[in-house]
Amino acid sequence: MAGDSEPGFSAIARDHAMYPRHLGPPQSWGGRARITGPCGDTMEFWITVEDGCVKRVWFTTDGCGSSLACGSMATTLCRGRQVGEAKEIAPADILRALGGIPAESEHCALLAAGTLRAACENAGAATE
Ligand code: FES
């Protein structure tokens, strides 16, 4: 992330890109997924589930500032939600919460939402 003057980033998105929340990996988890997007970047999510809700969540990515911002916001949005709700977090939800990232990077939200959904499904499979 180049810094404060990065064009196209809202103040919220810039903050999440520079100081990503809930960076993994954790030592233990209940669900995990790792997906490489068409851009070649990889994102990984881990969650723990308690009483059907996402109790804890972590992520990593080897991608750009936008992917850091999207992964970080996805972790923030899903904490405490029912797993079924967390699975439904859409790229548009992430982008709306971030308040703006460069248009050419909006696909990063797709990778974040897809990886989070897969981690939720993996946790469900582990508990069924
Ligand atoms: Fe690869 Fe955004 S550029 S995830």
PDB file of C-alpha atoms and ligand atoms in Angstrom:
ATOM      1  CA  MET A   1       0.000   0.000   0.000  1.00  0.00           C
ATOM      2  CA  ALA A   2       1.639   3.195  -1.159  1.00  0.00           C
ATOM      3  CA  GLY A   3       0.274   5.391   1.607  1.00  0.00           C
ATOM      4  CA  ASP A   4      -2.147   8.183   2.341  1.00  0.00           C
ATOM      5  CA  SER A   5      -2.310   9.510  -1.200  1.00  0.00           C
ATOM      6  CA  GLU A   6      -3.389   6.190  -2.767  1.00  0.00           C
ATOM      7  CA  PRO A   7      -6.135   7.247  -5.182  1.00  0.00           C
ATOM      8  CA  GLY A   8      -9.522   5.554  -5.131  1.00  0.00           C
ATOM      9  CA  PHE A   9      -9.382   4.430  -1.507  1.00  0.00           C
ATOM     10  CA  SER A  10     -11.797   5.799   1.067  1.00  0.00           C
ATOM     11  CA  ALA A  11     -10.335   6.597   4.479  1.00  0.00           C
ATOM     12  CA  ILE A  12     -11.913   3.381   5.838  1.00  0.00           C
ATOM     13  CA  ALA A  13     -10.506   1.240   3.022  1.00  0.00           C
ATOM     14  CA  ARG A  14      -7.073   2.777   3.425  1.00  0.00           C
ATOM     15  CA  ASP A  15      -7.152   2.070   7.142  1.00  0.00           C
ATOM     16  CA  HIS A  16      -8.081  -1.597   6.594  1.00  0.00           C
ATOM     17  CA  ALA A  17      -5.396  -1.972   3.924  1.00  0.00           C
ATOM     18  CA  MET A  18      -2.680  -0.483   6.093  1.00  0.00           C
ATOM     19  CA  TYR A  19      -3.824  -2.028   9.375  1.00  0.00           C
ATOM     20  CA  PRO A  20      -5.676  -5.227   8.447  1.00  0.00           C
ATOM     21  CA  ARG A  21      -7.842  -6.704  11.213  1.00  0.00           C
ATOM     22  CA  HIS A  22      -7.706 -10.337  12.307  1.00  0.00           C
ATOM     23  CA  LEU A  23      -4.639 -11.470  10.402  1.00  0.00           C
ATOM     24  CA  GLY A  24      -3.983 -15.212  10.572  1.00  0.00           C
ATOM     25  CA  PRO A  25      -3.001 -17.861  10.666  1.00  0.00           C
ATOM     26  CA  PRO A  26      -4.450 -19.038  13.988  1.00  0.00           C
ATOM     27  CA  GLN A  27      -3.292 -22.096  15.912  1.00  0.00           C
ATOM     28  CA  SER A  28      -6.656 -23.833  15.743  1.00  0.00           C
ATOM     29  CA  TRP A  29      -9.911 -23.339  13.874  1.00  0.00           C
ATOM     30  CA  GLY A  30     -13.191 -24.997  12.975  1.00  0.00           C
ATOM     31  CA  GLY A  31     -13.339 -24.130   9.291  1.00  0.00           C
ATOM     32  CA  ARG A  32     -10.740 -23.131   6.742  1.00  0.00           C
ATOM     33  CA  ALA A  33     -10.570 -22.278   3.038  1.00  0.00           C
ATOM     34  CA  ARG A  34      -7.864 -21.111   0.682  1.00  0.00           C
ATOM     35  CA  ILE A  35      -8.691 -19.827  -2.787  1.00  0.00           C
ATOM     36  CA  THR A  36      -6.534 -18.398  -5.545  1.00  0.00           C
ATOM     37  CA  GLY A  37      -8.374 -15.869  -7.690  1.00  0.00           C
ATOM     38  CA  PRO A  38      -8.035 -15.330 -11.443  1.00  0.00           C
ATOM     39  CA  CYS A  39      -5.556 -12.517 -10.688  1.00  0.00           C
ATOM     40  CA  GLY A  40      -3.188 -15.092  -9.141  1.00  0.00           C
ATOM     41  CA  ASP A  41      -3.571 -13.805  -5.586  1.00  0.00           C
ATOM     42  CA  THR A  42      -4.471 -16.207  -2.818  1.00  0.00           C
ATOM     43  CA  MET A  43      -6.701 -15.561   0.162  1.00  0.00           C
ATOM     44  CA  GLU A  44      -7.187 -17.795   3.163  1.00  0.00           C
ATOM     45  CA  PHE A  45      -9.823 -17.621   5.907  1.00  0.00           C
ATOM     46  CA  TRP A  46     -10.189 -19.537   9.151  1.00  0.00           C
ATOM     47  CA  ILE A  47     -13.183 -19.399  11.482  1.00  0.00           C
ATOM     48  CA  THR A  48     -14.290 -20.853  14.779  1.00  0.00           C
ATOM     49  CA  VAL A  49     -17.978 -21.460  15.388  1.00  0.00           C
ATOM     50  CA  GLU A  50     -19.814 -21.394  18.693  1.00  0.00           C
ATOM     51  CA  ASP A  51     -23.588 -21.838  19.066  1.00  0.00           C
ATOM     52  CA  GLY A  52     -23.952 -21.547  15.304  1.00  0.00           C
ATOM     53  CA  CYS A  53     -22.206 -18.161  15.169  1.00  0.00           C
ATOM     54  CA  VAL A  54     -18.821 -17.104  13.857  1.00  0.00           C
ATOM     55  CA  LYS A  55     -16.945 -16.648  17.102  1.00  0.00           C
ATOM     56  CA  ARG A  56     -13.483 -15.853  15.721  1.00  0.00           C
ATOM     57  CA  VAL A  57     -12.140 -15.273  12.233  1.00  0.00           C
ATOM     58  CA  TRP A  58      -8.742 -14.696  10.652  1.00  0.00           C
ATOM     59  CA  PHE A  59      -7.475 -14.177   7.128  1.00  0.00           C
ATOM     60  CA  THR A  60      -4.301 -13.777   5.108  1.00  0.00           C
ATOM     61  CA  THR A  61      -3.618 -12.771   1.538  1.00  0.00           C
ATOM     62  CA  ASP A  62      -0.558 -12.387  -0.617  1.00  0.00           C
ATOM     63  CA  GLY A  63      -2.439  -9.822  -2.693  1.00  0.00           C
ATOM     64  CA  CYS A  64      -2.497  -6.075  -3.014  1.00  0.00           C
ATOM     65  CA  GLY A  65      -3.776  -3.367  -0.666  1.00  0.00           C
ATOM     66  CA  SER A  66      -7.302  -3.812  -1.954  1.00  0.00           C
ATOM     67  CA  SER A  67      -7.293  -7.504  -1.169  1.00  0.00           C
ATOM     68  CA  LEU A  68      -6.027  -6.718   2.331  1.00  0.00           C
ATOM     69  CA  ALA A  69      -8.814  -4.171   2.767  1.00  0.00           C
ATOM     70  CA  CYS A  70     -11.476  -6.567   1.461  1.00  0.00           C
ATOM     71  CA  GLY A  71     -10.291  -9.510   3.562  1.00  0.00           C
ATOM     72  CA  SER A  72     -10.059  -7.344   6.647  1.00  0.00           C
ATOM     73  CA  MET A  73     -13.550  -5.916   6.159  1.00  0.00           C
ATOM     74  CA  ALA A  74     -14.966  -9.396   5.514  1.00  0.00           C
ATOM     75  CA  THR A  75     -13.622 -10.559   8.884  1.00  0.00           C
ATOM     76  CA  THR A  76     -15.135  -7.503  10.564  1.00  0.00           C
ATOM     77  CA  LEU A  77     -18.534  -8.038   8.958  1.00  0.00           C
ATOM     78  CA  CYS A  78     -18.859 -11.729   9.781  1.00  0.00           C
ATOM     79  CA  ARG A  79     -17.836 -11.808  13.443  1.00  0.00           C
ATOM     80  CA  GLY A  80     -20.726 -12.722  15.703  1.00  0.00           C
ATOM     81  CA  ARG A  81     -23.082 -13.534  12.833  1.00  0.00           C
ATOM     82  CA  GLN A  82     -24.857 -16.828  12.322  1.00  0.00           C
ATOM     83  CA  VAL A  83     -22.725 -18.982  10.024  1.00  0.00           C
ATOM     84  CA  GLY A  84     -25.578 -19.022   7.488  1.00  0.00           C
ATOM     85  CA  GLU A  85     -25.591 -15.218   7.456  1.00  0.00           C
ATOM     86  CA  ALA A  86     -21.806 -14.978   7.233  1.00  0.00           C
ATOM     87  CA  LYS A  87     -21.926 -17.230   4.178  1.00  0.00           C
ATOM     88  CA  GLU A  88     -24.225 -14.754   2.485  1.00  0.00           C
ATOM     89  CA  ILE A  89     -21.924 -11.742   2.868  1.00  0.00           C
ATOM     90  CA  ALA A  90     -21.646 -10.508  -0.697  1.00  0.00           C
ATOM     91  CA  PRO A  91     -18.884  -8.619  -2.477  1.00  0.00           C
ATOM     92  CA  ALA A  92     -21.224  -5.607  -2.577  1.00  0.00           C
ATOM     93  CA  ASP A  93     -21.564  -5.705   1.229  1.00  0.00           C
ATOM     94  CA  ILE A  94     -17.779  -5.588   1.590  1.00  0.00           C
ATOM     95  CA  LEU A  95     -17.414  -2.790  -0.948  1.00  0.00           C
ATOM     96  CA  ARG A  96     -20.222  -0.771   0.659  1.00  0.00           C
ATOM     97  CA  ALA A  97     -18.665  -1.119   4.117  1.00  0.00           C
ATOM     98  CA  LEU A  98     -15.257  -0.085   2.796  1.00  0.00           C
ATOM     99  CA  GLY A  99     -16.736   2.999   1.184  1.00  0.00           C
ATOM    100  CA  GLY A 100     -14.603   2.824  -1.933  1.00  0.00           C
ATOM    101  CA  ILE A 101     -11.589   1.076  -3.433  1.00  0.00           C
ATOM    102  CA  PRO A 102     -10.219   1.542  -6.954  1.00  0.00           C
ATOM    103  CA  ALA A 103     -12.718   0.213  -9.499  1.00  0.00           C
ATOM    104  CA  GLU A 104     -10.125  -2.062 -11.077  1.00  0.00           C
ATOM    105  CA  SER A 105      -9.673  -3.794  -7.696  1.00  0.00           C
ATOM    106  CA  GLU A 106     -13.303  -4.445  -6.866  1.00  0.00           C
ATOM    107  CA  HIS A 107     -12.878  -8.114  -7.812  1.00  0.00           C
ATOM    108  CA  CYS A 108     -10.820  -8.453  -4.610  1.00  0.00           C
ATOM    109  CA  ALA A 109     -14.152  -8.329  -2.728  1.00  0.00           C
ATOM    110  CA  LEU A 110     -15.333 -11.316  -4.771  1.00  0.00           C
ATOM    111  CA  LEU A 111     -12.306 -13.323  -3.664  1.00  0.00           C
ATOM    112  CA  ALA A 112     -12.802 -12.283  -0.015  1.00  0.00           C
ATOM    113  CA  ALA A 113     -16.520 -13.145   0.006  1.00  0.00           C
ATOM    114  CA  GLY A 114     -15.937 -16.431  -1.803  1.00  0.00           C
ATOM    115  CA  THR A 115     -13.162 -17.529   0.525  1.00  0.00           C
ATOM    116  CA  LEU A 116     -15.172 -16.599   3.617  1.00  0.00           C
ATOM    117  CA  ARG A 117     -18.158 -18.568   2.280  1.00  0.00           C
ATOM    118  CA  ALA A 118     -15.958 -21.593   1.633  1.00  0.00           C
ATOM    119  CA  ALA A 119     -14.533 -21.408   5.174  1.00  0.00           C
ATOM    120  CA  CYS A 120     -18.092 -21.306   6.566  1.00  0.00           C
ATOM    121  CA  GLU A 121     -19.039 -24.314   4.454  1.00  0.00           C
ATOM    122  CA  ASN A 122     -15.926 -26.136   5.624  1.00  0.00           C
ATOM    123  CA  ALA A 123     -16.874 -25.443   9.259  1.00  0.00           C
ATOM    124  CA  GLY A 124     -20.382 -26.725   8.569  1.00  0.00           C
ATOM    125  CA  ALA A 125     -19.023 -29.885   7.024  1.00  0.00           C
ATOM    126  CA  ALA A 126     -16.803 -30.426  10.061  1.00  0.00           C
ATOM    127  CA  THR A 127     -19.749 -30.227  12.474  1.00  0.00           C
ATOM    128  CA  GLU A 128     -22.347 -32.208  10.482  1.00  0.00           C
TER     129      GLU A 128
HETATM  130 FE1  FES B   1      -5.773 -10.116  -6.696  1.00  0.00          FE
HETATM  131 FE2  FES B   1      -7.235  -8.200  -5.756  1.00  0.00          FE
HETATM  132  S1  FES B   1      -5.688  -8.030  -7.261  1.00  0.00           S
HETATM  133  S2  FES B   1      -7.285 -10.250  -5.176  1.00  0.00           S
END
